[in-house]
Amino acid sequence: MEVAGESIVLAPTPGYVLKSRVLESSSQTVVVSSKVFINVCQDPQVPQPPLAFDPAVVFPLIVDNKWEIPIIVSREKAVTDKKGQQSFCYDCCINDTCFRWCLIDSNLKSILNEWCMEAVEILYDIVLDRQYTMPKMMNKGELSATEIQRSDLTDTGLQKKLHDLKNNESLALIEEIRGGLKDNDLAGNIVLEAPVKRPLIEEIESTPKPKAQTSSAPQTQKPPTRVSNAVSFQSLQGKDYTFLVKIESNLPYNYAKLAYEGGHLIFESTCDQYKISPKLKIPVPAASEKFQSFYTDNTVYVFC
């Protein structure tokens, strides 16, 4: 890293690559359907969060938007894919210690990927497809020697501006969506809110089945998709929640129904196309009185 007055030039080390495509664009240069590559890279001078990573402590803070990894985003770069078609590339640089945290914890890595995509979207006025891939490469093209002001590395600089932009966007979307949707609370005392556009950690809700389109052509009925689930548990040291249930499932979240009944969490499907037979019943501590559920990366997190 070079220092010149109050400016700092990052010298990122390669990490891994995210590959996605543009779904919406207000940019003057990037068109819809363009391929996008995000280099997730590292530099020791990018700051760490004030609190070191501890899964039992940090994940509840992430849920409340009180902990995140600072990210420095590079300028937009035009690159070509394997077919020679024009694509776009961005570097998302984080602290090298934070990078190691994400290599150790796959859940944190998935959340970091979402943060990187959000940062690119906000700064460059595009919307990216969340069905991304991770090519077997450490970087796409050359990493940028991004020059930033030293003040941008503090909580009052660029990171605060990016955080404020996220909050402002989320508040506007919440008001817009709440105006057109009814609350879809699940049974018991698991209280849910209407979903926000592309949330990082999304609350499970019960969504009405989409109406089938009428057609004169004969319809071939697909066989039901078998749902596979894996459940794990973790003790927490937080003040509000002491226990975490993690359900990994291939059931689409808009067909998931979650309830509390007789000391058990009940996880089931609301769609005939996806079968969970019998219903998944998960015992939770008898003292549990408060619940909150979230969804990210095909995993349901239930704090109790």
XYZ file of C-alpha atoms in Angstrom, residues 160-264:
105
model
C -21.034 5.561 6.461
C -22.249 6.989 3.147
C -22.737 3.486 1.748
C -24.540 2.384 4.925
C -26.823 5.436 4.774
C -27.625 4.731 1.122
C -28.612 1.162 2.023
C -30.826 2.376 4.876
C -32.525 5.046 2.757
C -33.196 2.545 -0.042
C -34.566 -0.026 2.393
C -36.850 2.464 4.164
C -38.338 3.617 0.863
C -38.917 0.048 -0.286
C -40.492 -0.983 3.016
C -43.028 1.848 2.751
C -43.731 1.044 -0.905
C -44.251 -2.672 -0.293
C -46.250 -2.254 2.908
C -48.646 -0.047 0.969
C -49.519 -2.898 -1.377
C -49.217 -6.025 0.751
C -50.979 -7.457 3.761
C -49.009 -8.809 6.685
C -48.385 -12.554 6.383
C -47.699 -13.561 9.964
C -47.111 -17.219 10.699
C -48.836 -19.163 13.434
C -47.722 -18.833 17.040
C -45.687 -15.828 18.130
C -43.194 -15.757 15.253
C -43.844 -12.233 13.985
C -42.960 -11.494 10.363
C -42.884 -8.411 8.217
C -43.453 -7.955 4.495
C -40.233 -8.706 2.584
C -37.877 -6.008 1.348
C -36.493 -6.105 -2.204
C -33.400 -8.357 -2.307
C -32.885 -8.445 1.492
C -29.680 -9.850 2.920
C -31.433 -12.047 5.447
C -35.066 -12.499 4.556
C -37.882 -13.392 6.899
C -39.849 -16.506 6.005
C -43.423 -15.845 5.058
C -46.346 -17.839 3.781
C -47.055 -16.716 0.202
C -50.245 -17.578 -1.730
C -49.693 -19.997 -4.571
C -49.452 -18.296 -7.975
C -52.587 -18.717 -10.077
C -52.176 -21.113 -12.960
C -52.524 -19.573 -16.407
C -55.400 -20.949 -18.465
C -54.445 -22.555 -21.741
C -56.207 -24.692 -24.304
C -53.072 -26.793 -24.797
C -52.856 -30.004 -22.750
C -50.788 -29.633 -19.595
C -48.224 -32.203 -18.518
C -48.179 -32.458 -14.750
C -44.720 -32.586 -13.256
C -44.019 -35.144 -10.548
C -43.671 -33.653 -7.044
C -40.203 -32.483 -6.055
C -38.907 -34.202 -2.962
C -37.746 -31.719 -0.340
C -34.553 -32.534 1.529
C -33.807 -30.880 4.876
C -30.832 -30.852 7.223
C -31.236 -29.448 10.743
C -28.496 -28.259 13.091
C -28.478 -26.455 16.447
C -26.250 -23.895 18.142
C -26.240 -22.338 21.611
C -26.083 -18.531 21.716
C -24.835 -16.103 24.336
C -27.024 -13.174 23.281
C -29.401 -11.300 25.576
C -32.533 -11.791 23.469
C -31.904 -15.261 22.036
C -30.140 -18.290 23.523
C -30.653 -20.925 20.836
C -30.314 -21.092 17.044
C -31.992 -23.662 14.805
C -30.616 -23.850 11.269
C -32.669 -25.619 8.566
C -30.945 -26.180 5.227
C -33.584 -26.967 2.607
C -34.168 -27.004 -1.153
C -37.732 -25.753 -0.571
C -38.218 -22.287 -2.175
C -38.787 -19.773 0.618
C -42.040 -18.461 -0.875
C -43.549 -21.928 -0.317
C -42.207 -22.340 3.224
C -44.491 -22.336 6.248
C -43.020 -22.126 9.725
C -44.977 -22.346 12.985
C -44.524 -23.072 16.693
C -46.680 -25.713 18.328
C -46.351 -27.669 21.559
C -42.630 -27.111 22.107
C -41.783 -27.796 18.451
